[in-house]
Structure formats: structure tokens, C-alpha cells
Coordinates of C-alpha atoms and ligand atoms in Angstrom, one line a residue:
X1 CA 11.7 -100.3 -13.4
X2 CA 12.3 -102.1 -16.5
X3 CA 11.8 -100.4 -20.0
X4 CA 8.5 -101.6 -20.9
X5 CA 7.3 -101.0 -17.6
X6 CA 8.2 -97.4 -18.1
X7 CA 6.4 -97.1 -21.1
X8 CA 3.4 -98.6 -19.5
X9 CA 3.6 -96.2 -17.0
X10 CA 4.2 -92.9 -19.4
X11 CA 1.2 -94.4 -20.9
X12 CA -1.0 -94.6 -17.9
X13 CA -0.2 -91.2 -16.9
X14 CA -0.9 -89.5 -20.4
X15 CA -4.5 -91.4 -20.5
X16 CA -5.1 -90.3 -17.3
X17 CA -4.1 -86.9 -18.0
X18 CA -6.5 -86.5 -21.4
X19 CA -9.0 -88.1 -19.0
X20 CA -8.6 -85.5 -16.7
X21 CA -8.5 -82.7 -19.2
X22 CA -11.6 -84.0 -21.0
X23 CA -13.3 -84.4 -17.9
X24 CA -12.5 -80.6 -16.9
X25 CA -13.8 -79.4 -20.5
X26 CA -17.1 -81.1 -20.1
X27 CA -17.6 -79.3 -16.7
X28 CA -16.9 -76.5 -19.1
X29 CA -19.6 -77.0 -21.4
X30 CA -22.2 -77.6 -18.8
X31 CA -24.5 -74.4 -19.1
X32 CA -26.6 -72.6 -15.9
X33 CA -30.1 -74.0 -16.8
X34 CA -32.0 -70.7 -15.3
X35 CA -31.1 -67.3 -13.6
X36 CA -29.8 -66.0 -10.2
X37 CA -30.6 -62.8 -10.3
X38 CA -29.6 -60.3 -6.8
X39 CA -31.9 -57.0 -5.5
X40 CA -31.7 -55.1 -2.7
X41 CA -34.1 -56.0 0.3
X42 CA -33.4 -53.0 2.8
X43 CA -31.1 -53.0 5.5
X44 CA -31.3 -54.4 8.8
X45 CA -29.8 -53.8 12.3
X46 CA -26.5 -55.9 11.4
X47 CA -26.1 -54.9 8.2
X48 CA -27.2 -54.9 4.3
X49 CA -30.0 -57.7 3.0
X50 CA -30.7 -58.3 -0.6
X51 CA -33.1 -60.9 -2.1
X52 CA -31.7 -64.0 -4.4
X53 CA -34.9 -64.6 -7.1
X54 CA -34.0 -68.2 -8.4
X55 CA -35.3 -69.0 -11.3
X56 CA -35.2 -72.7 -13.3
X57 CA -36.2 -73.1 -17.6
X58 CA -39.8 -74.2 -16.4
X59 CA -40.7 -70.8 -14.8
X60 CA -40.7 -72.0 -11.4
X61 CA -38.9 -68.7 -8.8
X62 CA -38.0 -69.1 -5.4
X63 CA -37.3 -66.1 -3.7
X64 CA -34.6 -66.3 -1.0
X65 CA -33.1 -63.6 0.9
X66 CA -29.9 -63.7 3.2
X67 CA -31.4 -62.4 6.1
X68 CA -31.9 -65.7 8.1
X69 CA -31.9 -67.3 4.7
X70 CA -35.4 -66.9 4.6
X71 CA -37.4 -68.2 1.9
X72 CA -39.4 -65.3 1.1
X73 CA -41.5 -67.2 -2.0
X74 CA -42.2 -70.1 -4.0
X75 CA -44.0 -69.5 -7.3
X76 CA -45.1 -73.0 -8.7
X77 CA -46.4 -74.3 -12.0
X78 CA -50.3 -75.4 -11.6
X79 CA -53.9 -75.8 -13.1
X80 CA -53.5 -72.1 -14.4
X81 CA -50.9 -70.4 -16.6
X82 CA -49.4 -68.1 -13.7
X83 CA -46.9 -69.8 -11.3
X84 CA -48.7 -69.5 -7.8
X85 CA -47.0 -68.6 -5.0
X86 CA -47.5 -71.3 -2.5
X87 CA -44.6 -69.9 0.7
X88 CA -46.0 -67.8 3.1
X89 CA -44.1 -64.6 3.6
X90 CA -43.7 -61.1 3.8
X91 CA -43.2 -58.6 0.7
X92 CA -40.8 -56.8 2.3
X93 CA -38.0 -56.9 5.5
X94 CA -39.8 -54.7 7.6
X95 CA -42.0 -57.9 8.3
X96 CA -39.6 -60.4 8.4
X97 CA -37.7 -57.6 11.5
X98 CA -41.0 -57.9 13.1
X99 CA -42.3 -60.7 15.2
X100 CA -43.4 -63.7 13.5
X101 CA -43.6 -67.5 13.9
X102 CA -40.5 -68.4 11.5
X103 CA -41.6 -67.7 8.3
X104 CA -39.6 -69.2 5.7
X105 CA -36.0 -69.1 8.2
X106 CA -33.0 -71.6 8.3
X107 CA -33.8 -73.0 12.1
X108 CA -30.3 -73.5 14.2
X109 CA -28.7 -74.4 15.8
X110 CA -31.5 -76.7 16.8
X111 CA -34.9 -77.1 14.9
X112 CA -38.1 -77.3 17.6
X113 CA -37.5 -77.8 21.3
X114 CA -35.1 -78.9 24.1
X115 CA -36.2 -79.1 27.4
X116 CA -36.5 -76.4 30.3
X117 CA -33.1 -75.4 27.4
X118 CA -30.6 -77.5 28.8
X119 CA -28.5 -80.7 27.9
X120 CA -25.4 -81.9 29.7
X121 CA -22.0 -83.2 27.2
X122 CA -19.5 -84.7 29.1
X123 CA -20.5 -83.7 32.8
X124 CA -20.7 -80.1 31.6
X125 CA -24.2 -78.6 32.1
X126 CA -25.3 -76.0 28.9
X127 CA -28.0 -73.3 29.6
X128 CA -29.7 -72.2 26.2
X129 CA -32.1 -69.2 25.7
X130 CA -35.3 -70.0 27.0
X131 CA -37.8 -68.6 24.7
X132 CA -40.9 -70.7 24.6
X133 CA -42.3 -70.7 28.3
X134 CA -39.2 -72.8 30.3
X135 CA -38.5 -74.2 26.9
X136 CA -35.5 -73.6 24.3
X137 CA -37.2 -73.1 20.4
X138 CA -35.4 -73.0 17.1
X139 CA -32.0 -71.8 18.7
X140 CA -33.0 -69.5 20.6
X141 CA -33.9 -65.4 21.0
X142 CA -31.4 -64.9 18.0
X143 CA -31.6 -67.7 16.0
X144 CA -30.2 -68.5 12.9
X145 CA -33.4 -67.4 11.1
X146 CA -32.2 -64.0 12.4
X147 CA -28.7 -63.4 11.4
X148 CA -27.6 -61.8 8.4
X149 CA -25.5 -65.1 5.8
X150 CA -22.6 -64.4 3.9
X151 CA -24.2 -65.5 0.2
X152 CA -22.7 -66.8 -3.4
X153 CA -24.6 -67.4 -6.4
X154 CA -23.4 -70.7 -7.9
X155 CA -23.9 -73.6 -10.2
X156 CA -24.6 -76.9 -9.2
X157 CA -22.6 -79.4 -11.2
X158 CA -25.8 -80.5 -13.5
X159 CA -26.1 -76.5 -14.1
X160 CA -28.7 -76.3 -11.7
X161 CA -29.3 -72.6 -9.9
X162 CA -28.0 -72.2 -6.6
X163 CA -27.5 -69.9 -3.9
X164 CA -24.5 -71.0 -0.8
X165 CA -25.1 -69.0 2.7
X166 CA -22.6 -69.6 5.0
X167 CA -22.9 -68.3 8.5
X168 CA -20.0 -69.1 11.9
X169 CA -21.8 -69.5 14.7
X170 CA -19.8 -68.5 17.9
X171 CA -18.7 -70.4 20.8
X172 CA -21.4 -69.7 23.6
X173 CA -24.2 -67.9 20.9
X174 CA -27.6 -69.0 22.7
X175 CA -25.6 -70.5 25.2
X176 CA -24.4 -73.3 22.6
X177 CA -20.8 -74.8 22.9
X178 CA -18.5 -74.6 20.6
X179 CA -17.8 -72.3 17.1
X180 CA -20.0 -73.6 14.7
X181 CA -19.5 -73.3 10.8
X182 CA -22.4 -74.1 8.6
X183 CA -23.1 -74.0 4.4
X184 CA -26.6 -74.2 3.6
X185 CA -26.7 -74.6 -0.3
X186 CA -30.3 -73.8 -1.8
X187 CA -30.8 -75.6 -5.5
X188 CA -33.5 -74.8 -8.3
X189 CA -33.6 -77.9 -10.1
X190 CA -34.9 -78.5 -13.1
X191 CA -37.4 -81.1 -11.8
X192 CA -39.6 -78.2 -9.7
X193 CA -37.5 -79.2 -6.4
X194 CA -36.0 -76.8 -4.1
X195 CA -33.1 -78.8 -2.5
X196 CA -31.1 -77.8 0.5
X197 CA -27.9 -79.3 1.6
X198 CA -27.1 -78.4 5.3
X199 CA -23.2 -78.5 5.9
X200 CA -21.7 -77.6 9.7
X201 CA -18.4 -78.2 11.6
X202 CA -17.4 -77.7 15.0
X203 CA -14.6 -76.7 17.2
X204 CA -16.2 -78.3 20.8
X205 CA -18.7 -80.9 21.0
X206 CA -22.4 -79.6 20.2
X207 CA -26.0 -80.3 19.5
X208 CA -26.8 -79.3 15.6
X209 CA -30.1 -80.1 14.3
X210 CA -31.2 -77.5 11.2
X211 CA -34.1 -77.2 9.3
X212 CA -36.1 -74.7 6.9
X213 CA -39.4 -73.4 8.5
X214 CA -41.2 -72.6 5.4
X215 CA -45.3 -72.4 5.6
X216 CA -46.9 -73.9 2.1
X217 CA -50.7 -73.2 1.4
X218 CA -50.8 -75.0 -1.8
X219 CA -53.9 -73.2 -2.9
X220 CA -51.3 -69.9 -2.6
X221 CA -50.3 -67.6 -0.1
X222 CA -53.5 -65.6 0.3
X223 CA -55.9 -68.9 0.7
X224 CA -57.2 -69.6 4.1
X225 CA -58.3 -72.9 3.1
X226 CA -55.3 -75.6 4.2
X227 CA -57.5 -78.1 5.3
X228 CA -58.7 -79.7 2.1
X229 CA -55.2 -80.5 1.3
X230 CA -54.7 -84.1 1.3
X231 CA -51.5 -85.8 2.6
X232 CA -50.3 -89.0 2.6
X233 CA -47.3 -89.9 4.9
X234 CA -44.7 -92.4 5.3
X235 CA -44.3 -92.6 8.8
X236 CA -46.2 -95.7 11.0
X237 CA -44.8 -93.5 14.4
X238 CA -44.5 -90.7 15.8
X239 CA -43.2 -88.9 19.3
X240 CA -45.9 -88.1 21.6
X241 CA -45.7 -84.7 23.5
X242 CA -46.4 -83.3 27.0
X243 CA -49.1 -80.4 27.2
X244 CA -45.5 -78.0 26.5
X245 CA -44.4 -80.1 23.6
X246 CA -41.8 -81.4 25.1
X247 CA -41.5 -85.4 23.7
X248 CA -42.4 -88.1 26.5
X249 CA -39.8 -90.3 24.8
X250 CA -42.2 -92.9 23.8
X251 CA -42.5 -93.8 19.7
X252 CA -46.2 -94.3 19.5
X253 CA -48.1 -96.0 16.8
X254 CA -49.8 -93.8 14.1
X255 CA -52.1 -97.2 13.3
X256 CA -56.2 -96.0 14.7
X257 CA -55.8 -92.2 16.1
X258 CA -55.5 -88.9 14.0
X259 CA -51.7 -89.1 13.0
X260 CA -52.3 -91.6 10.7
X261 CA -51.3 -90.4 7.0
X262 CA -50.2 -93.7 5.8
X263 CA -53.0 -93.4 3.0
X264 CA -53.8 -90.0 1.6
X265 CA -56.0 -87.9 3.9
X266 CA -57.3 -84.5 4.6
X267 CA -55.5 -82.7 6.8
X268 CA -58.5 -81.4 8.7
X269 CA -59.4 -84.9 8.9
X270 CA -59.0 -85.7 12.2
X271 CA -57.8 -81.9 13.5
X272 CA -60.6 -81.4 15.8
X273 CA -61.0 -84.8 17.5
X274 CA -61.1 -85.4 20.6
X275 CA -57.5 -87.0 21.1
X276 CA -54.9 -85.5 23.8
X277 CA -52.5 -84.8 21.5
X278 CA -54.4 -83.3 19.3
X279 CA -54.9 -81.0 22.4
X280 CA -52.0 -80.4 23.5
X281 CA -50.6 -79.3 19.7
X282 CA -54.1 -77.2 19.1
X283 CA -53.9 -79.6 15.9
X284 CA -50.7 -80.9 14.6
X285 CA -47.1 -80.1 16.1
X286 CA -45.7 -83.5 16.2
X287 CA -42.7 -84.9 15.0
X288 CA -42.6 -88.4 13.1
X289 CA -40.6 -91.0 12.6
X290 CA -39.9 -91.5 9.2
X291 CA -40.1 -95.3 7.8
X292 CA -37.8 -94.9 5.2
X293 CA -35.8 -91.6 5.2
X294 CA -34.2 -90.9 1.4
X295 CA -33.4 -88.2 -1.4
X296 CA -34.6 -90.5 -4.1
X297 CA -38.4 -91.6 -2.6
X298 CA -40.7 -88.6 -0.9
X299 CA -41.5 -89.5 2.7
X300 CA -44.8 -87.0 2.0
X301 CA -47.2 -86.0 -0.8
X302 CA -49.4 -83.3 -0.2
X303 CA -51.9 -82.1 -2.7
X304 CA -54.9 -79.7 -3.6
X305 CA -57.1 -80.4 -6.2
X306 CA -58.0 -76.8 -6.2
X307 CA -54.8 -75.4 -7.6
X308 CA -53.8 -79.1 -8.9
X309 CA -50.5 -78.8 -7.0
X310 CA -48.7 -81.3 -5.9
X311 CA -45.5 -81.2 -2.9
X312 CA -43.2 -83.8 -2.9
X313 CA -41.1 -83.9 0.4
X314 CA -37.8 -85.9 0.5
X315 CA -34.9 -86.0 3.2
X316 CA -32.2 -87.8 4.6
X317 CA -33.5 -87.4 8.1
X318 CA -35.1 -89.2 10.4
X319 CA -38.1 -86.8 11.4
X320 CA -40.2 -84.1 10.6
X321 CA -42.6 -81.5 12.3
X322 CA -45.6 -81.9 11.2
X323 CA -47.0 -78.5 11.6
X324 CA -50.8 -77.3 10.8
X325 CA -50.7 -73.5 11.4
X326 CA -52.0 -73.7 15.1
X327 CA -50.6 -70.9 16.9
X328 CA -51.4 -68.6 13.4
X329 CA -53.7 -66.0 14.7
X330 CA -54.3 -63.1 12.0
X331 CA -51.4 -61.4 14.2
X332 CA -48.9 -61.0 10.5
X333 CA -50.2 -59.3 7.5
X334 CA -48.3 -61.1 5.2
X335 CA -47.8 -60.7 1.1
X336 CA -50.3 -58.3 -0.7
X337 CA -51.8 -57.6 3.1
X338 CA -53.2 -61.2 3.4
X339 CA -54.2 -61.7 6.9
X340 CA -52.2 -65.4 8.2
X341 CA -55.5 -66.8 10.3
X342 CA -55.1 -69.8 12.4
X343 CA -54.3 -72.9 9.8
X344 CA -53.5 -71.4 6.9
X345 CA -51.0 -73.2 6.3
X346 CA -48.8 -76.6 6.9
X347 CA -45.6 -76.5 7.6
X348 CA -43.1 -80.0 6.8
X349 CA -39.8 -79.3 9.0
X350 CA -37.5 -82.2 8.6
X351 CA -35.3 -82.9 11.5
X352 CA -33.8 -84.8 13.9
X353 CA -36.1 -85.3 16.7
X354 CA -36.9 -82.4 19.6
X355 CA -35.4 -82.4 22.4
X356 CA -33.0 -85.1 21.6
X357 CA -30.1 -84.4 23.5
X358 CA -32.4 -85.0 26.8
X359 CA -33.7 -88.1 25.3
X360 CA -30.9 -91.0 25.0
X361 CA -33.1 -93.4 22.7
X362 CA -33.3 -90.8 20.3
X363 CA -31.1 -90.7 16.8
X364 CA -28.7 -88.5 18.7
X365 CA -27.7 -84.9 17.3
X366 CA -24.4 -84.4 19.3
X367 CA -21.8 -83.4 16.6
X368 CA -18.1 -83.7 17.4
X369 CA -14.9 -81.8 16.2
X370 CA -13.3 -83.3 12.8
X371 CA -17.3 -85.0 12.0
X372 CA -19.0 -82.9 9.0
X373 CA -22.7 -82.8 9.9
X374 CA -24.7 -83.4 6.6
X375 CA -28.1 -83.7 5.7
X376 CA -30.4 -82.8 3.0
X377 CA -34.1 -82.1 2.0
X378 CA -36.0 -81.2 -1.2
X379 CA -39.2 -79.8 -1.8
X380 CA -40.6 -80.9 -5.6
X381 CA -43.7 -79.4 -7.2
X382 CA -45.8 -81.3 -9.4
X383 CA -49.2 -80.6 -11.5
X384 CA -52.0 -82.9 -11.4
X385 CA -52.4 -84.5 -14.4
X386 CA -56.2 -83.8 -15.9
X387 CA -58.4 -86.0 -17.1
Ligands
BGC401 C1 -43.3 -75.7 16.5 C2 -44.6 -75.0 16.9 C3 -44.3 -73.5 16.8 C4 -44.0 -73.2 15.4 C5 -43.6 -71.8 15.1 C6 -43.1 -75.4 15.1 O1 -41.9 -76.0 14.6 O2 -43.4 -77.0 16.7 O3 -44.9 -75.3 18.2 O4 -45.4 -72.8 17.2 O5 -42.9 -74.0 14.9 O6 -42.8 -71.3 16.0

């Protein structure tokens, strides 16, 4: 190298250096813009639970605890001065140990249904839990909505709230292959969303398809009334189901039956027609194919001019269960002894599609060793504007 050459280079290296250093002190100065604050929620049968209370500058909580990284409430700006809690849920872990349909739980290793719970990789034939009739559901008899996550409060890098669960999945749990490592990061932002950012690696080829299960009743927790909420959706298909909601494989129009959101709608709409599908779910409990999956546009707007709420829903996936409450049947006594009747609430689960690894034209969920699964979904309140 030549003299000025080495100069240049010296140079290059200092500016990258003070670039480097300046870069690190404004990480520094970034400040947490709300509170994580940690409480003891009891203890279950594997161990010690507390309860993560997120909180943003707007006075939006969300209540999460690490017990199947449950989402155990969502209080919401709205019409009124009080946030309102809109997440169904139970006050305390005794109900969350009892039965119930998912309240709130991180779903794994595979959101909704695979048939008769089996799927073949590579000539080798899995048998999962079967725990909906001759069905496999939500991972399982133990799924991940069950196990107690490791948790860390943290800081996004816009000083956003967070709390990381991490949880290892063993070779063979629910009769899955391979161990299975997975980060699910929740984040308070300061725009009303609750985001989570799935994360999973595996040692053996697998099926992974996660999602949150939370129930929203945008009037709050203790209304019954669900079916006055309007939605508006961005999905022109969806999958049709057999009478055990297993997919048939076909992508069906939305376009002239009851599915159709494209334009805002009430939800109890077209719930009682006479439509087989509409049978076979006992409502809605159908997945649909997103037009336009993305972070930056919601794929659904749901809204209640009662409370003047408003739920954005954005993800980077290519479906979500649309779920109306169906199989609710006053069975829970839920926050402040609320009884949960029969579509109280919706439920939004984004995912990849059920029972994909029996159905090849699917988006396929198989993960490999050395891929990073990744996906992401945010849930963004919003208040009416009035008049
Ligand atoms: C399923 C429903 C089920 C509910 C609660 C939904 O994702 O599609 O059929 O009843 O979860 O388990």
C-alpha cells in the first residue's frame, strides 16, 4: 500500500469508528416510553407464574403472563375516560389451569387443525395428540398455551415495552419431530398496537405454524353483545371445511355467501343463514386467505360504535381464523364473574392455513434445520373520531 493510500485507509477506519461510537450513544439515549412492571400470578404444576402488566405513555396495559404466554388483558383507550378491557380472560390462574377454549395462549406448535393428527416428512409417518374428536388442535393435549416460558422484560430499539418468552420444545412433545426453539417477543407500541414477533429453529424437519388465541369483545370483556361489531376484511377467499373442520383443499370465493367482509359488515350479518358452512362452523371458524398479507396495511378493521373502538389487525401471514365465539357456552366464569355465553366474542388467529402439512397446495409450514421461522402480527387500537 502506498502512503496516501494508508492515510485514506486510517481515515476510513477512524470515521467509521466515531460512526460506530455515535451510533452506540444514540442507542443510549433512546428512553423506555412506558413501564414493565412483574407480580406474582400463583404457581402452577411445573412451576412459578407471574403476570408482565405492559404499559405504553397513552395509558393503554396489556396484561401478559408466562404461563402459556397468555394474554390475560387488554385495556384500550375509547369513547370514555377509562381504558376498557376488550381480552377475554380470567382474573386469576386458577382459571387459566382449568378447562377453557384457549383464552388468550401462544398456539404451537401448530395453530387449528391437522387431520385424523398425522403428516408424513420424508416417508416417515408422525402421530400427534388427538384432541379434537380424530383431530390434532392447537398442538395438542399440552400445548404451548400450557407450558410455563422462560420471560425477559426488554426494550425495543424505538423504546417500545416489551416482554421475550422463550420456550424449547422437545423432540417428540405431542408427537412432533424434532427440538424446537421458539422467541415470541410481545411489544406495547406507542401507536396502541400490541405486536408479536414469532421466532423458532429446529434440529429435525417439522411443521411450525404459531399464533395468539386472544378473544376481543370490543364493547369489553363483560358485554355479551359481539355481533353489532362491524368488520371489514381483506380477503376475496377462504378455505372451505368438512362437517370436522378439516379444510376440503378447495380456495372458495367469498364474492355472494356469508364470508364476505370485503366491505364493512356486521358480524352477525349473515351468522344464522342457511349456508353449509355456516353449519358446519356453528357460525364462523374459517380460515381466509389473505389478499395482501403486510405489517404496514391491516388485513381487518373491526369496530363498535358502542365503545367507539376500533382493532386494526396486521400480519405477515397468509391466513387467519376467523372465529365468532361458537363453541362459548357460559361453561368459564371469566374476569369479575362474567359468564362467556355463546359469541361473545371474535377471535382473529393469523396463521398459516389448517391442516397444511396434509394439503400440498397449501403455503407449506414444514420448517427445516438452519431456516429461522419468522412471522409477525399486531393488534392496533384506535378511537372513533366524533362528530
Ligand atoms: C378453532 C375452533 C375452536 C376454537 C377454540 C379455533 O381456532 O377453529 O374450532 O373451537 O379455536 O378451541
Amino acid at each position: 500500500m502506498n502512503t496516501s493510500y494508508k492515510y485514506f485507509f486510517l481515515l476510513a477506519v477512524i470515521m467509521f469508528g466515531c460512526g460506530e461510537k455515535k451510533k452506540n450513544m444514540d442507542e443510549q439515549k433512546v428512553k423506555l416510553k412506558g413501564t414493565v412492571v412483574k407480580s406474582d400470578f400463583g404457581s402452577a404444576p411445573d412451576g412459578k407464574v407471574d403476570l408482565y402488566t405492559i404499559s405504553n405513555e397513552n395509558g393503554m396495559t396489556v396484561a401478559i403472563t408466562n404461563y402459556g404466554g397468555i394474554v390475560q388483558s387488554i385495556k384500550v383507550p375509547n369513547k370514555t375516560e377509562t381504558p376498557l378491557d376488550v381480552a377475554l380472560g380470567f382474573d386469576d390462574l386458577s382459571g387459566y389451569l382449568g378447562e377453557h377454549p384457549y383464552f388468550g395462549g401462544i398456539i404451537g406448535r401448530y395453530g387449528n387443525r391437522i387431520a385424523k393428527g398425522k403428516f408424513t416428512i420424508d416417508g416417515t409417518t408422525y402421530d400427534l395428540a388427538t384432541n379434537n374428536g380424530p383431530n390434532h388442535l392447537h398442538g395438542g393435549t399440552k400445548g404451548f398455551d400450557k407450558v410455563i416460558w422462560a420471560a425477559e422484560e426488554a426494550m425495543s430499539s424505538e423504546g417500545f415495552p416489551q416482554l421475550k418468552l422463550a420456550y424449547v420444545s422437545k423432540d417428540g412433545e405431542e408427537g412432533y419431530p424434532g427440538e424446537l426453539s421458539i422467541e415470541v417477543v410481545y411489544t406495547l407500541t406507542e401507536e396502541n398496537a400490541l405486536q408479536i414477533d414469532y421466532t423458532a429453529n429446529t434440529d429435525k424437519v417439522t411443521h411450525v405454524n404459531l399464533t395468539n388465541h386472544s378473544y376481543f369483545n370490543l364493547n369489553g370483556a363483560d358485554s355479551s353483545d359481539v355481533l353489532n361489531h362491524e368488520m371489514k376484511l381483506r380477503a376475496s377467499k377462504y378455505t372451505p371445511v368438512n362437517e370436522l373442520l378439516i379444510p376440503t383443499g378447495e380456495l372458495a370465493d367469498v364474492a355472494n355467501t356469508p364470508f364476505d367482509f370485503s366491505n364493512f359488515s356486521k358480524i352477525g350479518r349473515g351468522i344464522e343463514r342457511d349456508d353449509e358452512q355456516i353449519k358446519f362452523g356453528g357460525g364462523y371458524d374459517h380460515n381466509y386467505v389473505l389478499d395482501e398479507p403486510s405489517m404496514s396495511s391491516p388485513f381487518a378493521t373491526v369496530r363498535s360504535h358502542v365503545s367507539g373502538v376500533i382493532m386494526k389487525v396486521y400480519t405477515s401471514e397468509p391466513g387467519v381464523q376467523f372465529y365468532s365465539g361458537n363453541f362459548l357456552d357460559g361453561s368459564n366464569i371469566g374476569k369479575g364473574g362474567v359468564v362467556y355465553g355463546k359469541r361473545s366474542a371474535l377471535c382473529l388467529e393469523t396463521q398459516h392455513f389448517p391442516d397444511s402439512p396434509n394439503q400440498e397446495a397449501f403455503p407449506s409450514t414444514l420448517l427445516k434445520p438452519g431456516e429461522t421461522y419468522k412471522t409477525s402480527t399486531a393488534y392496533k387500537f384506535e378511537v372513533m373520531p366524533t362528530l
